Short mmCIF file of C-alpha atoms in Angstrom, two decimals:
data_model
loop_
_atom_site.label_atom_id
_atom_site.label_comp_id
_atom_site.label_asym_id
_atom_site.label_seq_id
_atom_site.Cartn_x
_atom_site.Cartn_y
_atom_site.Cartn_z
CA UNK A 23 -3.69 -60.19 6.54
CA UNK A 24 -4.55 -61.46 9.94
CA UNK A 25 -1.51 -61.27 12.28
CA UNK A 26 -2.48 -64.62 13.66
CA UNK A 27 -1.81 -66.56 10.48
CA UNK A 28 1.70 -67.22 9.20
CA UNK A 29 2.17 -68.18 5.61
CA UNK A 30 4.82 -70.99 5.16
CA UNK A 31 6.44 -72.74 2.27
CA UNK A 32 9.67 -72.78 0.21
CA UNK A 33 8.06 -73.39 -3.18
CA UNK A 34 5.11 -71.78 -5.02
CA UNK A 35 3.05 -74.96 -4.55
CA UNK A 36 3.82 -75.02 -0.69
CA UNK A 37 3.01 -71.25 -0.39
CA UNK A 38 -0.26 -71.48 -2.32
CA UNK A 39 -1.25 -74.52 -0.24
CA UNK A 40 -0.39 -72.63 2.97
CA UNK A 41 -2.60 -69.80 1.97
CA UNK A 42 -5.45 -72.08 0.87
CA UNK A 43 -5.21 -73.71 4.27
CA UNK A 44 -5.60 -70.29 5.91
CA UNK A 45 -8.72 -69.57 3.85
CA UNK A 46 -10.18 -72.99 4.54
CA UNK A 47 -9.78 -72.66 8.34
CA UNK A 48 -11.08 -69.06 8.21
CA UNK A 49 -7.73 -67.67 9.60
CA UNK A 50 -7.65 -65.68 6.35
CA UNK A 51 -11.29 -64.52 6.03
CA UNK A 52 -12.84 -63.09 2.97
CA UNK A 53 -11.32 -59.75 2.21
CA UNK A 54 -8.15 -60.38 4.08
CA UNK A 55 -5.03 -58.76 2.48
CA UNK A 56 -2.14 -60.88 1.54
CA UNK A 57 1.35 -59.44 2.01
CA UNK A 58 3.03 -57.71 -0.96
CA UNK A 59 4.97 -60.13 -3.09
CA UNK A 60 8.46 -58.85 -2.14
CA UNK A 61 7.58 -58.61 1.61
CA UNK A 62 6.47 -62.21 1.74
CA UNK A 63 9.47 -63.36 -0.40
CA UNK A 64 11.86 -61.69 2.08
CA UNK A 65 9.92 -63.18 5.08
CA UNK A 66 10.12 -66.74 3.57
CA UNK A 67 13.63 -66.42 2.13
CA UNK A 68 12.42 -67.21 -1.47
CA UNK A 69 12.51 -65.30 -4.67
CA UNK A 70 9.67 -62.79 -5.50
CA UNK A 71 9.10 -64.84 -8.65
CA UNK A 72 8.12 -67.80 -6.38
CA UNK A 73 5.63 -65.90 -4.46
CA UNK A 74 4.31 -64.33 -7.68
CA UNK A 75 3.66 -67.83 -9.07
CA UNK A 76 1.95 -68.88 -5.82
CA UNK A 77 -0.46 -65.87 -6.06
CA UNK A 78 -0.94 -66.40 -9.75
CA UNK A 79 -2.06 -69.98 -9.04
CA UNK A 80 -4.49 -68.81 -6.37
CA UNK A 81 -5.87 -66.08 -8.71
CA UNK A 82 -6.45 -68.63 -11.45
CA UNK A 83 -8.43 -70.76 -9.10
CA UNK A 84 -10.47 -67.92 -7.98
CA UNK A 85 -9.33 -67.88 -4.34
CA UNK A 86 -7.83 -64.45 -4.38
CA UNK A 87 -8.13 -61.27 -6.46
CA UNK A 88 -5.70 -58.47 -7.20
CA UNK A 89 -7.09 -54.96 -7.30
CA UNK A 90 -4.30 -52.51 -8.13
CA UNK A 91 -3.13 -50.47 -5.11
CA UNK A 92 -5.51 -52.40 -2.86
CA UNK A 93 -3.13 -55.32 -3.32
CA UNK A 94 -4.07 -59.04 -3.36
CA UNK A 95 -7.00 -60.08 -1.12
CA UNK A 96 -9.08 -63.17 -0.44
CA UNK A 97 -12.19 -63.19 -2.56
CA UNK A 98 -15.50 -62.57 -0.81
CA UNK A 99 -16.61 -66.20 -1.56
CA UNK A 100 -13.54 -68.20 -2.55
CA UNK A 101 -14.30 -71.54 -4.18
CA UNK A 102 -12.90 -73.76 -1.32
CA UNK A 103 -14.89 -75.31 1.48
CA UNK A 104 -14.32 -73.44 4.69
CA UNK A 105 -15.35 -74.55 8.26
CA UNK A 106 -19.14 -74.56 8.44
CA UNK A 107 -19.13 -71.89 11.13
CA UNK A 108 -17.40 -69.48 8.75
CA UNK A 109 -19.76 -70.00 5.77
CA UNK A 110 -22.08 -67.27 6.83
CA UNK A 111 -21.89 -65.27 9.97
CA UNK A 112 -25.17 -65.09 11.89
CA UNK A 113 -27.16 -61.88 11.39
CA UNK A 114 -26.73 -59.24 14.00
CA UNK A 115 -29.53 -59.39 16.63
CA UNK A 116 -32.22 -56.88 15.97
CA UNK A 117 -31.40 -56.18 12.35
CA UNK A 118 -33.89 -56.66 9.56
CA UNK A 119 -31.95 -58.58 6.84
CA UNK A 120 -32.53 -57.22 3.34
CA UNK A 121 -29.28 -58.63 2.02
CA UNK A 122 -30.01 -62.25 1.18
CA UNK A 123 -31.50 -61.95 -2.24
CA UNK A 124 -33.99 -64.89 -1.63
CA UNK A 125 -37.68 -65.22 -2.24
CA UNK A 126 -40.17 -64.87 0.64
CA UNK A 127 -40.59 -68.43 2.16
CA UNK A 128 -44.28 -67.63 2.89
CA UNK A 129 -44.92 -67.15 -0.78
CA UNK A 130 -43.35 -70.41 -2.00
CA UNK A 131 -45.68 -73.28 -2.87
CA UNK A 132 -45.63 -76.22 -0.41
CA UNK A 133 -44.03 -79.36 -1.69
CA UNK A 134 -45.68 -81.70 0.86
CA UNK A 135 -48.85 -82.59 -1.05
CA UNK A 136 -47.06 -83.12 -4.27
CA UNK A 137 -44.34 -85.22 -2.66
CA UNK A 138 -47.01 -87.32 -1.06
CA UNK A 139 -48.72 -87.85 -4.29
CA UNK A 140 -45.47 -88.87 -5.94
CA UNK A 141 -44.70 -91.28 -3.09
CA UNK A 142 -48.11 -92.88 -3.47
CA UNK A 143 -47.61 -93.22 -7.17
CA UNK A 144 -43.93 -94.43 -7.01
CA UNK A 145 -43.08 -97.26 -9.18
CA UNK A 146 -39.80 -99.22 -9.46
CA UNK A 147 -36.61 -97.36 -8.90
CA UNK A 148 -34.91 -96.00 -12.02
CA UNK A 149 -31.59 -97.62 -12.72
CA UNK A 150 -28.43 -96.14 -14.22
CA UNK A 151 -29.58 -96.92 -17.66
CA UNK A 152 -33.00 -95.24 -17.24
CA UNK A 153 -31.98 -91.80 -16.21
CA UNK A 154 -32.35 -88.78 -18.37
CA UNK A 155 -34.84 -86.08 -19.20
CA UNK A 156 -38.42 -87.36 -18.80
CA UNK A 157 -40.27 -86.89 -22.07
CA UNK A 158 -43.30 -85.54 -20.45
CA UNK A 159 -41.22 -82.84 -18.65
CA UNK A 160 -39.46 -81.96 -21.84
CA UNK A 161 -42.81 -81.70 -23.68
CA UNK A 162 -44.18 -79.36 -20.92
CA UNK A 163 -40.96 -77.23 -20.89
CA UNK A 164 -41.03 -76.73 -24.58
CA UNK A 165 -44.62 -75.61 -24.51
CA UNK A 166 -43.98 -73.10 -21.68
CA UNK A 167 -40.83 -71.73 -23.51
CA UNK A 168 -42.68 -71.52 -26.84
CA UNK A 169 -45.34 -69.37 -25.25
CA UNK A 170 -42.50 -66.94 -24.44
CA UNK A 171 -41.04 -66.95 -28.04
CA UNK A 172 -38.10 -69.25 -27.13
CA UNK A 173 -37.19 -71.93 -29.66
CA UNK A 174 -36.85 -75.12 -27.77
CA UNK A 175 -35.93 -77.83 -30.14
CA UNK A 176 -32.83 -79.22 -28.21
CA UNK A 177 -33.28 -79.47 -24.54
CA UNK A 178 -31.51 -80.87 -21.47
CA UNK A 179 -31.53 -80.29 -17.64
CA UNK A 180 -29.05 -78.97 -15.22
CA UNK A 181 -28.87 -78.63 -11.44
CA UNK A 182 -29.87 -75.01 -11.46
CA UNK A 183 -28.95 -71.96 -13.59
CA UNK A 184 -25.33 -71.65 -12.31
CA UNK A 185 -24.66 -75.27 -12.91
CA UNK A 186 -25.91 -74.88 -16.44
CA UNK A 187 -23.72 -71.71 -16.91
CA UNK A 188 -20.71 -73.53 -15.56
CA UNK A 189 -21.15 -76.53 -17.93
CA UNK A 190 -21.64 -74.22 -20.86
CA UNK A 191 -18.52 -72.26 -20.24
CA UNK A 192 -16.59 -75.39 -19.56
CA UNK A 193 -17.70 -76.84 -22.91
CA UNK A 194 -16.73 -73.83 -24.99
CA UNK A 195 -13.98 -71.89 -23.23
CA UNK A 196 -10.66 -72.34 -21.64
CA UNK A 197 -8.83 -70.70 -18.79
CA UNK A 198 -7.82 -67.15 -19.69
CA UNK A 199 -10.64 -66.52 -22.07
CA UNK A 200 -12.73 -63.48 -21.61
CA UNK A 201 -16.38 -63.45 -20.73
CA UNK A 202 -18.72 -60.35 -21.19
CA UNK A 203 -21.00 -60.02 -18.02
CA UNK A 204 -23.34 -57.43 -16.68
CA UNK A 205 -21.83 -54.81 -14.51
CA UNK A 206 -23.13 -54.76 -11.76
CA UNK A 207 -24.06 -58.24 -12.07
CA UNK A 208 -24.80 -61.52 -10.32
CA UNK A 209 -22.07 -62.08 -7.60
CA UNK A 210 -22.33 -65.90 -7.78
CA UNK A 211 -21.54 -65.65 -11.54
CA UNK A 212 -18.56 -63.48 -10.93
CA UNK A 213 -17.28 -65.95 -8.39
CA UNK A 214 -17.83 -68.78 -10.90
CA UNK A 215 -15.89 -67.01 -13.65
CA UNK A 216 -13.01 -66.53 -11.23
CA UNK A 217 -13.03 -70.14 -10.18
CA UNK A 218 -12.93 -71.24 -13.81
CA UNK A 219 -9.92 -69.09 -14.50
CA UNK A 220 -11.88 -66.89 -16.93
CA UNK A 221 -11.59 -63.11 -17.37
CA UNK A 222 -14.70 -60.98 -16.95
CA UNK A 223 -15.36 -57.92 -18.99
CA UNK A 224 -17.94 -55.75 -17.51
CA UNK A 225 -20.95 -54.40 -19.54
CA UNK A 226 -22.87 -51.51 -18.10
CA UNK A 227 -26.51 -51.99 -17.52
CA UNK A 228 -29.58 -49.77 -17.48
CA UNK A 229 -33.29 -50.58 -16.86
CA UNK A 230 -33.56 -52.10 -20.32
CA UNK A 231 -30.59 -54.43 -20.02
CA UNK A 232 -26.94 -54.32 -21.08
CA UNK A 233 -25.98 -51.24 -23.04
CA UNK A 234 -25.39 -52.20 -26.73
CA UNK A 235 -22.28 -50.04 -26.89
CA UNK A 236 -20.96 -51.83 -23.75
CA UNK A 237 -21.58 -55.25 -25.38
CA UNK A 238 -19.85 -54.13 -28.58
CA UNK A 239 -16.81 -52.82 -26.54
CA UNK A 240 -16.60 -56.13 -24.61
CA UNK A 241 -16.74 -58.17 -27.92
CA UNK A 242 -14.07 -55.95 -29.56
CA UNK A 243 -11.98 -56.54 -26.37
CA UNK A 244 -12.09 -60.25 -27.04
CA UNK A 245 -14.96 -61.73 -25.15
CA UNK A 246 -15.75 -65.24 -26.39
CA UNK A 247 -19.03 -65.45 -24.44
CA UNK A 248 -21.79 -63.08 -23.44
CA UNK A 249 -23.99 -63.82 -20.36
CA UNK A 250 -27.25 -61.81 -20.13
CA UNK A 251 -30.15 -61.87 -17.63
CA UNK A 252 -33.46 -61.65 -19.40
CA UNK A 253 -35.50 -60.24 -16.56
CA UNK A 254 -35.17 -59.44 -12.81
CA UNK A 255 -31.44 -58.83 -13.22
CA UNK A 256 -29.55 -59.29 -10.00
CA UNK A 257 -28.80 -56.80 -8.50
CA UNK A 258 -30.41 -53.96 -10.62
CA UNK A 259 -33.77 -55.46 -11.62
CA UNK A 260 -33.12 -54.72 -15.29
CA UNK A 261 -35.16 -56.42 -17.93
CA UNK A 262 -34.28 -56.65 -21.60
CA UNK A 263 -36.76 -54.51 -23.59
CA UNK A 264 -37.92 -55.20 -27.09
CA UNK A 265 -35.95 -52.31 -28.45
CA UNK A 266 -32.76 -53.43 -26.66
CA UNK A 267 -33.20 -56.94 -27.84
CA UNK A 268 -33.54 -55.86 -31.38
CA UNK A 269 -30.33 -53.64 -31.16
CA UNK A 270 -28.41 -56.50 -29.49
CA UNK A 271 -29.58 -58.98 -32.14
CA UNK A 272 -28.49 -56.69 -34.91
CA UNK A 273 -25.01 -56.33 -33.15
CA UNK A 274 -24.53 -60.09 -32.70
CA UNK A 275 -25.05 -60.76 -36.43
CA UNK A 276 -21.46 -59.64 -36.70
CA UNK A 277 -20.20 -62.10 -34.03
CA UNK A 278 -21.56 -65.48 -35.13
CA UNK A 279 -18.94 -67.51 -33.13
CA UNK A 280 -19.74 -66.00 -29.87
CA UNK A 281 -21.34 -68.17 -27.11
CA UNK A 282 -24.58 -66.46 -26.07
CA UNK A 283 -26.06 -67.46 -22.66
CA UNK A 284 -29.37 -66.05 -21.54
CA UNK A 285 -30.55 -66.54 -17.88
CA UNK A 286 -34.26 -66.30 -17.22
CA UNK A 287 -33.98 -67.12 -13.57
CA UNK A 288 -37.18 -65.30 -12.53
CA UNK A 289 -39.28 -67.23 -15.02
CA UNK A 290 -42.92 -67.29 -13.78
CA UNK A 291 -42.30 -64.64 -11.19
CA UNK A 292 -41.44 -62.03 -13.81
CA UNK A 293 -44.17 -59.36 -14.42
CA UNK A 294 -42.61 -57.97 -17.62
CA UNK A 295 -42.59 -59.69 -21.02
CA UNK A 296 -39.66 -61.77 -22.21
CA UNK A 297 -37.66 -60.61 -25.27
CA UNK A 298 -35.22 -63.45 -25.86
CA UNK A 299 -32.12 -63.35 -28.07
CA UNK A 300 -32.05 -67.04 -28.63
CA UNK A 301 -30.60 -68.06 -31.99
CA UNK A 302 -28.75 -64.66 -32.49
CA UNK A 303 -25.41 -66.51 -32.69
CA UNK A 304 -24.56 -70.07 -33.82
CA UNK A 305 -23.79 -71.14 -30.27
CA UNK A 306 -26.51 -70.14 -27.85
CA UNK A 307 -28.22 -71.29 -24.73
CA UNK A 308 -31.33 -70.23 -22.87
CA UNK A 309 -31.73 -71.25 -19.12
CA UNK A 310 -34.80 -71.17 -17.02
CA UNK A 311 -34.53 -72.10 -13.42
CA UNK A 312 -37.22 -73.43 -11.01
CA UNK A 313 -35.53 -71.88 -7.89
CA UNK A 314 -37.02 -68.46 -7.71
CA UNK A 315 -40.83 -69.28 -8.24
CA UNK A 316 -40.91 -72.69 -6.58
CA UNK A 317 -38.00 -72.59 -3.98
CA UNK A 318 -34.29 -72.55 -3.83
CA UNK A 319 -34.09 -76.12 -2.84
CA UNK A 320 -35.55 -77.28 -6.19
CA UNK A 321 -32.16 -77.52 -7.94
CA UNK A 322 -33.28 -77.80 -11.61
CA UNK A 323 -33.05 -75.64 -14.60
CA UNK A 324 -34.26 -76.19 -18.27
CA UNK A 325 -31.54 -75.52 -20.81
CA UNK A 326 -32.32 -75.20 -24.49
CA UNK A 327 -29.98 -74.14 -27.33
CA UNK A 328 -28.46 -75.07 -30.65
CA UNK A 329 -27.78 -78.73 -31.27
CA UNK A 330 -24.02 -78.69 -30.71
CA UNK A 331 -24.22 -76.74 -27.44
CA UNK A 332 -26.97 -78.79 -25.88
CA UNK A 333 -25.17 -81.95 -26.83
CA UNK A 334 -21.95 -80.83 -25.19
CA UNK A 335 -23.69 -80.06 -21.92
CA UNK A 336 -25.68 -83.22 -22.00
CA UNK A 337 -22.67 -85.34 -22.83
CA UNK A 338 -20.59 -83.78 -20.01
CA UNK A 339 -23.40 -84.31 -17.58
CA UNK A 340 -23.70 -87.94 -18.67
CA UNK A 341 -19.98 -88.72 -17.79
CA UNK A 342 -20.27 -86.75 -14.54
CA UNK A 343 -23.55 -86.43 -12.47
CA UNK A 344 -25.36 -88.52 -15.08
CA UNK A 345 -28.74 -86.86 -14.97
CA UNK A 346 -31.01 -84.60 -12.93
CA UNK A 347 -33.02 -86.71 -10.56
CA UNK A 348 -36.24 -87.89 -12.04
CA UNK A 349 -37.88 -87.35 -8.56
CA UNK A 350 -37.11 -83.62 -8.92
CA UNK A 351 -38.33 -83.70 -12.51
CA UNK A 352 -41.61 -85.38 -11.49
CA UNK A 353 -41.99 -82.89 -8.69
CA UNK A 354 -41.50 -79.85 -10.90
CA UNK A 355 -43.92 -81.36 -13.54
CA UNK A 356 -46.56 -81.77 -10.80
CA UNK A 357 -46.02 -78.18 -9.74
CA UNK A 358 -46.40 -76.88 -13.32
CA UNK A 359 -49.71 -78.77 -13.72
CA UNK A 360 -51.34 -77.63 -10.49
CA UNK A 361 -53.51 -74.55 -11.12
CA UNK A 362 -53.35 -73.72 -7.38
CA UNK A 363 -49.55 -73.44 -7.52
CA UNK A 364 -49.78 -71.28 -10.66
CA UNK A 365 -52.14 -69.01 -8.78
CA UNK A 366 -49.79 -68.85 -5.75
CA UNK A 367 -46.89 -67.96 -7.96
CA UNK A 368 -48.86 -65.18 -9.52
CA UNK A 369 -49.69 -63.88 -6.12
CA UNK A 370 -46.08 -63.97 -5.20
CA UNK A 371 -45.13 -62.06 -8.39
CA UNK A 372 -47.84 -59.45 -7.56
CA UNK A 373 -46.60 -59.13 -3.99
CA UNK A 374 -42.94 -58.64 -5.07
CA UNK A 375 -44.09 -56.03 -7.57
CA UNK A 376 -46.06 -54.10 -5.01
CA UNK A 377 -43.26 -54.09 -2.40
CA UNK A 378 -40.61 -53.04 -4.94
CA UNK A 379 -42.69 -50.25 -6.55
CA UNK A 380 -43.68 -49.02 -3.09
CA UNK A 381 -40.07 -48.65 -2.05
CA UNK A 382 -39.02 -47.08 -5.34
CA UNK A 383 -41.95 -44.49 -5.06
CA UNK A 384 -41.06 -43.76 -1.38
CA UNK A 385 -37.46 -43.06 -2.38
CA UNK A 386 -38.52 -40.84 -5.28
CA UNK A 387 -40.61 -38.75 -2.93
CA UNK A 388 -37.38 -38.16 -1.01
CA UNK A 389 -35.60 -37.05 -4.15
CA UNK A 390 -33.54 -40.33 -4.43
CA UNK A 391 -33.41 -42.24 -7.71
CA UNK A 392 -33.10 -46.07 -7.33
CA UNK A 393 -33.54 -48.83 -9.90
CA UNK A 394 -35.69 -51.92 -9.80
CA UNK A 395 -37.73 -52.55 -13.01
CA UNK A 396 -38.45 -56.19 -12.15
CA UNK A 397 -37.63 -58.91 -9.67
CA UNK A 398 -37.05 -58.86 -5.92
CA UNK A 399 -34.17 -56.46 -5.57
CA UNK A 400 -33.65 -52.59 -5.63
CA UNK A 401 -30.30 -51.10 -6.62
CA UNK A 402 -29.49 -47.87 -4.96
CA UNK A 403 -26.46 -45.81 -6.07
CA UNK A 404 -24.61 -44.31 -3.21
CA UNK A 405 -21.48 -42.05 -2.97
CA UNK A 406 -19.73 -44.57 -0.70
CA UNK A 407 -20.69 -48.01 0.33
CA UNK A 408 -19.14 -48.56 3.71
CA UNK A 409 -20.59 -45.55 5.31
CA UNK A 410 -23.95 -46.22 3.82
CA UNK A 411 -24.02 -49.75 5.01
CA UNK A 412 -22.88 -48.72 8.36
CA UNK A 413 -25.56 -46.04 8.73
CA UNK A 414 -28.24 -48.52 7.79
CA UNK A 415 -26.91 -51.06 10.25
CA UNK A 416 -27.14 -48.48 12.94
CA UNK A 417 -30.65 -47.82 11.95
CA UNK A 418 -31.55 -51.49 12.10
CA UNK A 419 -31.31 -52.55 8.49
CA UNK A 420 -28.79 -55.01 6.86
CA UNK A 421 -28.26 -54.54 3.07
CA UNK A 422 -25.76 -56.03 0.61
CA UNK A 423 -22.83 -53.66 -0.35
CA UNK A 424 -22.52 -53.25 -4.12
CA UNK A 425 -18.93 -54.30 -4.12
CA UNK A 426 -19.96 -57.87 -4.28
CA UNK A 427 -21.57 -57.23 -7.60
CA UNK A 428 -19.38 -54.70 -9.24
CA UNK A 429 -16.37 -54.82 -11.71
CA UNK A 430 -16.12 -51.12 -12.66
CA UNK A 431 -19.68 -49.89 -12.05
CA UNK A 432 -20.20 -47.06 -9.56
CA UNK A 433 -20.96 -47.86 -5.90
CA UNK A 434 -24.36 -48.92 -4.76
CA UNK A 435 -26.36 -51.03 -2.32
CA UNK A 436 -28.62 -54.03 -3.17
CA UNK A 437 -31.90 -54.12 -1.12
CA UNK A 438 -33.99 -57.23 -1.23
CA UNK A 439 -37.71 -56.41 -0.96
CA UNK A 440 -38.94 -59.92 -0.28
CA UNK A 441 -38.80 -59.67 3.55
CA UNK A 442 -40.60 -56.25 3.64
CA UNK A 443 -44.25 -55.65 4.74
CA UNK A 444 -46.18 -52.51 3.88
CA UNK A 445 -45.37 -50.74 7.20
CA UNK A 446 -41.59 -51.23 6.53
CA UNK A 447 -41.52 -48.98 3.47
CA UNK A 448 -41.62 -45.57 5.07
CA UNK A 449 -39.00 -46.18 7.85
CA UNK A 450 -36.74 -47.93 5.36
CA UNK A 451 -36.88 -45.06 2.86
CA UNK A 452 -36.19 -42.71 5.66
CA UNK A 453 -33.17 -44.66 6.72
CA UNK A 454 -31.92 -45.01 3.19
CA UNK A 455 -32.24 -41.30 2.56
CA UNK A 456 -30.19 -40.55 5.65
CA UNK A 457 -27.63 -43.14 4.58
CA UNK A 458 -27.31 -41.69 1.03
CA UNK A 459 -27.41 -38.14 2.18
CA UNK A 460 -25.83 -37.96 5.72
CA UNK A 461 -26.16 -34.59 7.49
CA UNK A 462 -23.22 -32.33 7.18
CA UNK A 463 -21.63 -31.50 10.45
CA UNK A 464 -22.34 -28.09 11.82
CA UNK A 465 -19.71 -25.41 11.38
CA UNK A 466 -17.85 -23.75 14.38
CA UNK A 467 -19.63 -21.04 16.32
CA UNK A 468 -18.07 -18.27 18.39
#
């Protein structure tokens, strides 16, 4: 813990509030270690049980995490608003940033022409009683999902995939419940699960998706929900194959009460076929976000599922946010209907495919096996993350350490290919090879 920050308080509530204040002001940055329970109790002249309750409350809210001998530390992205200057440190000058996990801005379709057309065609403003899912958007969404084999009878909208997942978990689970998630998996999802007070159970992933044996073990360990990524899994690029989907469907017949959530965030950007599990359990939901193909600022996702699950999400939305803006809905519908936009999204998908496969091939030529069956990321196993990240930084590249995405999986690096150009592949592959296999120091000579 930073020596500049002094935790105060005489009760568990006061101690947890003091630590939260330190996190909010960035005096306790992400990764900062908190004092051992007994040490802080002695310093504050309170009982160890009081400090333990304070730490427990912070853990349940997802602000800190306890990792065995590594003690209790501030989570990488705790769910509390910090000073804006601390939200994301500026990239180091001269580094090529391959850590963000975002699409290439130059490959996103422009919103301007469609927004201008919507403005010209705008009618009277919609009132509170007129909000909801536009029938024409629902019809178009159902047709697009049906083309991929997803049953889409019941449908609603959420403010993006993660918003939909949060509403689904909140409607079915309670704090302390276990959730089976991919390991390594989406860092934002792991943060959300922590913030909801849920308990993640990691499921190993290969190129064809979550391992069936891993899912079975997680369910046997008490998982009440299972969250899967259909394609372009973050961070490994896995995509659920037909064979894996069939095996998982067979397994899930024995767990009818499980909440099954599928996230197809890549949607139109995916270059591999979709093999959905929709309907494998009584409670299920399938989410398709607009952010990756059309732009992260288009905060909208289509959610379909069984009648009860969709009704719970739609009902909770109605008493909270109310509905997803019909302006966004009309914009997405216009983008879907524009053949030029469809062609641009297809070019983007081809570009990401070319960049990703080129990097994988260059690494293979150097005897290095990496993963990236689909999407915009490559996962590179490494012996040790810190030294590899440091070596790459020294070589001019910034990548994401795998610790952000792992529960029990082996160390690795996530490399986002969207910023790459063709001439980057060879020097990046060389730098990755050196980072994974650093030269051994020479022996002593006489």
